[in-house]
Tab-separated table of C-alpha atoms in Angstrom:
chain	number	residue	atom	x	y	z
O	1	GLU	CA	-89.936	93.738	35.451
O	2	ILE	CA	-90.781	90.276	34.168
O	3	MET	CA	-92.427	88.058	36.769
O	4	MET	CA	-91.683	84.359	36.773
O	5	THR	CA	-93.994	81.748	38.257
O	6	GLN	CA	-93.332	78.039	38.763
O	7	SER	CA	-95.646	75.143	39.348
O	8	PRO	CA	-96.148	73.099	41.312
O	9	ALA	CA	-94.504	74.486	44.424
O	10	THR	CA	-93.740	70.925	45.531
O	11	LEU	CA	-93.637	67.805	43.408
O	12	SER	CA	-93.560	64.418	45.090
O	13	VAL	CA	-92.058	61.744	42.864
O	14	SER	CA	-90.807	58.206	43.350
O	15	PRO	CA	-87.268	57.332	42.229
O	16	GLY	CA	-87.305	56.186	38.621
O	17	GLU	CA	-90.400	58.168	37.768
O	18	ARG	CA	-90.648	61.121	35.420
O	19	ALA	CA	-90.884	64.660	36.793
O	20	THR	CA	-92.306	67.587	34.863
O	21	LEU	CA	-91.777	71.108	36.193
O	22	SER	CA	-93.344	74.245	34.712
O	23	CYS	CA	-92.189	77.836	34.510
O	24	ARG	CA	-94.173	80.741	33.159
O	25	ALA	CA	-93.085	84.287	32.316
O	26	SER	CA	-95.357	87.334	32.554
O	27	GLN	CA	-94.340	88.272	29.026
O	28	SER	CA	-92.357	86.623	26.283
O	29	VAL	CA	-88.706	85.962	27.079
O	30	SER	CA	-88.070	84.203	23.774
O	31	SER	CA	-85.758	81.264	24.568
O	32	ASN	CA	-83.702	83.191	27.112
O	33	LEU	CA	-84.584	80.930	29.990
O	34	ALA	CA	-82.313	78.949	32.299
O	35	TRP	CA	-82.948	76.224	34.856
O	36	TYR	CA	-80.901	75.741	38.020
O	37	GLN	CA	-80.827	72.964	40.595
O	38	GLN	CA	-80.114	73.716	44.245
O	39	LYS	CA	-79.518	71.178	46.994
O	40	PRO	CA	-79.559	72.115	50.685
O	41	GLY	CA	-76.454	73.982	51.761
O	42	GLN	CA	-75.143	74.221	48.203
O	43	PRO	CA	-75.117	76.977	45.572
O	44	PRO	CA	-77.351	76.664	42.538
O	45	ARG	CA	-76.068	74.651	39.591
O	46	LEU	CA	-76.818	75.602	36.017
O	47	LEU	CA	-78.663	72.780	34.251
O	48	ILE	CA	-80.211	74.269	31.137
O	49	TYR	CA	-79.836	77.519	29.218
O	50	GLY	CA	-81.421	78.777	26.037
O	51	ALA	CA	-84.539	76.932	27.253
O	52	SER	CA	-83.260	73.578	25.988
O	53	THR	CA	-79.435	73.386	25.958
O	54	ARG	CA	-77.881	71.306	28.695
O	55	ASP	CA	-74.832	72.808	30.371
O	56	THR	CA	-71.581	70.865	30.294
O	57	GLY	CA	-71.758	67.639	32.249
O	58	ILE	CA	-75.499	67.671	32.837
O	59	PRO	CA	-77.004	64.207	32.390
O	60	ALA	CA	-79.252	63.575	29.425
O	61	ARG	CA	-82.183	62.736	31.716
O	62	PHE	CA	-82.609	66.486	32.150
O	63	SER	CA	-84.340	68.204	29.252
O	64	GLY	CA	-85.855	71.622	28.754
O	65	SER	CA	-88.452	72.837	26.314
O	66	GLY	CA	-90.638	75.812	25.530
O	67	SER	CA	-90.335	79.375	24.320
O	68	GLY	CA	-92.147	82.647	24.771
O	69	THR	CA	-93.913	82.425	28.104
O	70	GLU	CA	-94.248	78.688	28.811
O	71	PHE	CA	-91.334	76.427	29.698
O	72	THR	CA	-90.886	72.896	30.990
O	73	LEU	CA	-88.059	71.048	32.699
O	74	THR	CA	-88.381	67.274	32.479
O	75	ILE	CA	-86.360	64.766	34.459
O	76	SER	CA	-86.976	61.510	32.647
O	77	SER	CA	-86.140	59.063	35.433
O	78	LEU	CA	-85.495	60.569	38.828
O	79	GLN	CA	-82.326	59.528	40.591
O	80	SER	CA	-81.733	59.964	44.318
O	81	GLU	CA	-79.397	62.885	43.658
O	82	ASP	CA	-82.104	64.770	41.748
O	83	PHE	CA	-84.225	65.553	44.791
O	84	ALA	CA	-83.680	69.270	45.137
O	85	VAL	CA	-85.208	72.675	44.432
O	86	TYR	CA	-85.340	73.841	40.827
O	87	TYR	CA	-85.424	77.482	39.760
O	88	CYS	CA	-86.037	79.050	36.385
O	89	GLN	CA	-84.472	82.379	35.439
O	90	GLN	CA	-85.224	84.702	32.552
O	91	TYR	CA	-82.398	86.662	30.997
O	92	ASN	CA	-84.196	88.197	28.040
O	93	TYR	CA	-85.072	91.542	29.606
O	94	TRP	CA	-82.595	92.731	32.196
O	95	PRO	CA	-81.944	94.445	34.439
O	96	PRO	CA	-83.372	92.960	36.394
O	97	SER	CA	-82.937	89.318	35.651
O	98	THR	CA	-85.621	87.431	37.548
O	99	PHE	CA	-85.901	83.994	39.074
O	100	GLY	CA	-89.011	81.957	39.654
O	101	PRO	CA	-89.942	81.001	43.252
O	102	GLY	CA	-88.759	77.438	42.776
O	103	THR	CA	-90.200	73.929	42.677
O	104	LYS	CA	-89.140	71.467	45.351
O	105	VAL	CA	-88.893	67.890	44.120
O	106	ASP	CA	-89.138	65.486	47.024
O	107	VAL	CA	-89.522	61.781	47.571
O	108	LYS	CA	-93.000	60.347	47.309
G	1	GLN	CA	-60.769	74.548	36.740
G	2	VAL	CA	-63.005	77.530	37.355
G	3	GLN	CA	-63.420	78.352	41.039
G	4	LEU	CA	-65.139	81.109	42.945
G	5	VAL	CA	-64.253	81.084	46.635
G	6	GLN	CA	-66.112	83.421	48.950
G	7	SER	CA	-65.166	84.768	52.351
G	8	GLY	CA	-66.554	83.242	55.512
G	9	SER	CA	-69.720	83.830	57.469
G	10	GLU	CA	-70.245	87.180	59.149
G	11	LEU	CA	-72.211	88.210	62.231
G	12	LYS	CA	-72.939	91.913	62.329
G	13	LYS	CA	-75.029	94.312	64.377
G	14	PRO	CA	-77.681	96.496	62.779
G	15	GLY	CA	-76.154	99.643	61.342
G	16	ALA	CA	-72.756	98.070	60.736
G	17	SER	CA	-71.159	97.318	57.370
G	18	VAL	CA	-69.878	94.121	55.828
G	19	LYS	CA	-67.675	93.339	52.847
G	20	VAL	CA	-67.912	89.941	51.164
G	21	SER	CA	-65.153	88.783	48.841
G	22	CYS	CA	-65.281	86.403	45.904
G	23	LYS	CA	-61.851	85.223	44.774
G	24	THR	CA	-61.764	83.630	41.349
G	25	SER	CA	-59.339	81.342	39.583
G	26	GLY	CA	-59.152	79.151	36.503
G	27	TYR	CA	-60.228	81.747	33.972
G	28	THR	CA	-59.465	85.289	32.795
G	29	PHE	CA	-61.276	87.431	35.341
G	30	SER	CA	-61.956	90.453	33.144
G	31	ASN	CA	-63.477	88.372	30.347
G	32	TYR	CA	-66.605	87.407	32.282
G	33	ALA	CA	-69.250	89.351	34.154
G	34	MET	CA	-69.805	88.878	37.876
G	35	ASN	CA	-73.262	88.704	39.381
G	36	TRP	CA	-74.464	88.807	42.969
G	37	VAL	CA	-77.509	86.846	44.150
G	38	ARG	CA	-79.179	86.903	47.551
G	39	GLN	CA	-81.025	84.072	49.247
G	40	ALA	CA	-82.830	84.858	52.485
G	41	PRO	CA	-83.307	81.959	54.917
G	42	GLY	CA	-85.694	79.398	53.448
G	43	GLN	CA	-86.417	81.629	50.476
G	44	GLY	CA	-85.666	81.717	46.756
G	45	LEU	CA	-83.007	83.418	44.686
G	46	GLU	CA	-82.956	87.174	44.195
G	47	TRP	CA	-80.743	88.791	41.561
G	48	MET	CA	-78.965	91.785	43.073
G	49	GLY	CA	-77.087	93.005	40.024
G	50	TRP	CA	-73.846	92.574	38.161
G	51	ILE	CA	-70.527	94.236	37.547
G	52	ASN	CA	-68.655	94.469	34.266
G	53	THR	CA	-65.252	93.124	35.218
G	54	TYR	CA	-63.612	94.806	32.214
G	55	THR	CA	-64.884	98.341	32.829
G	56	GLY	CA	-65.779	98.080	36.514
G	57	ASN	CA	-69.250	99.429	35.789
G	58	PRO	CA	-71.869	98.049	38.216
G	59	THR	CA	-75.608	97.651	37.617
G	60	TYR	CA	-77.943	97.214	40.567
G	61	ALA	CA	-81.458	95.832	40.761
G	62	LEU	CA	-83.882	98.410	42.153
G	63	ASP	CA	-84.077	96.795	45.592
G	64	PHE	CA	-80.300	96.944	45.910
G	65	THR	CA	-79.520	100.566	45.249
G	66	GLY	CA	-77.998	102.852	47.863
G	67	ARG	CA	-76.575	100.528	50.529
G	68	PHE	CA	-75.046	97.909	48.244
G	69	VAL	CA	-71.785	98.383	46.371
G	70	PHE	CA	-70.063	96.030	43.940
G	71	SER	CA	-66.343	96.468	43.411
G	72	LEU	CA	-63.328	94.691	41.980
G	73	ASP	CA	-59.647	94.157	42.518
G	74	THR	CA	-58.538	92.852	39.155
G	75	SER	CA	-54.943	92.417	40.369
G	76	VAL	CA	-56.137	89.493	42.518
G	77	SER	CA	-59.135	88.453	40.366
G	78	THR	CA	-61.535	89.225	43.190
G	79	ALA	CA	-64.994	90.764	43.327
G	80	TYR	CA	-66.499	92.363	46.405
G	81	LEU	CA	-69.950	93.095	47.756
G	82	GLN	CA	-70.195	95.746	50.447
G	83	ILE	CA	-73.389	96.346	52.372
G	84	SER	CA	-73.677	99.362	54.643
G	85	SER	CA	-76.229	100.308	57.313
G	86	LEU	CA	-77.129	96.665	57.783
G	87	LYS	CA	-80.691	95.765	58.703
G	88	ASP	CA	-82.145	92.587	60.164
G	89	GLU	CA	-83.718	91.824	56.789
G	90	ASP	CA	-80.275	91.726	55.140
G	91	THR	CA	-79.712	88.383	56.872
G	92	ALA	CA	-79.145	86.008	53.971
G	93	VAL	CA	-76.676	83.950	52.011
G	94	TYR	CA	-74.984	86.043	49.360
G	95	TYR	CA	-73.623	84.344	46.259
G	96	CYS	CA	-71.264	85.568	43.607
G	97	ALA	CA	-71.860	83.935	40.243
G	98	ARG	CA	-69.920	84.178	37.014
G	99	GLY	CA	-71.819	85.584	34.078
G	100	GLN	CA	-70.999	85.284	30.444
G	101	GLY	CA	-68.510	87.138	28.297
G	102	PRO	CA	-68.921	89.950	25.778
G	103	GLY	CA	-71.843	89.475	23.433
G	104	LEU	CA	-73.419	86.869	25.683
G	105	PRO	CA	-75.904	87.307	28.548
G	106	ALA	CA	-73.997	88.766	31.479
G	107	VAL	CA	-76.635	87.470	33.874
G	108	LEU	CA	-76.522	83.804	32.839
G	109	ASN	CA	-74.560	82.229	35.662
G	110	ASP	CA	-72.494	79.126	34.989
G	111	TYR	CA	-70.237	79.027	38.065
G	112	TRP	CA	-71.177	80.019	41.590
G	113	GLY	CA	-69.328	80.707	44.800
G	114	GLN	CA	-70.178	78.600	47.815
G	115	GLY	CA	-72.126	81.446	49.395
G	116	THR	CA	-71.476	83.701	52.376
G	117	LEU	CA	-73.952	83.817	55.242
G	118	VAL	CA	-74.386	87.315	56.619
G	119	THR	CA	-76.341	87.406	59.857
G	120	VAL	CA	-77.546	90.742	61.180
G	121	SER	CA	-78.577	90.628	64.817
G	122	SER	CA	-78.317	92.819	67.854
């Protein structure tokens, strides 16, 4: 089973600032990595797949990069609606597909 | 538009069973996989497995073998999750999530149900 780790656990950012979230896989997952956003009381929302492709309707301020074992989600200028928990998921080797533990982005 | 609508919250006693439904609309049901994901209170996301909606063949993650059953009723475009012999630690929100079609990753989830809270308590 591939283990996913995310850092930091919590990221405190001011609105308008840039946020950089990291995700690491225990072995290479190529570019088969997705990012999801989850707000309290809501289901996750797919943001990025293929490590860098934004899903339909996702604002351009969200960008993903990386391949192999190291991945980054960048939010270029945080908006109020972006404060949430972000999860990465690998779908290169499954079953099982595995999620990271999440990074909470909160207001500084 | 694509929609996945899950059944309502459930309160069950230990040892009982529960069946969660996920009714879909806005797309051809049998063309896309269906995944199930668990989220315990205050915790992260845990992939439970998926079901091939064309063949009906389920695949379970190791932690979800035995008491968990995925099923379908294609006539009403609905997927089901049944959990038997419920334990306190099964208390969680359970999500259905649409996977991708043939030739694409079945476990990449683009649409999600709203979640069903299952509470197990005596």
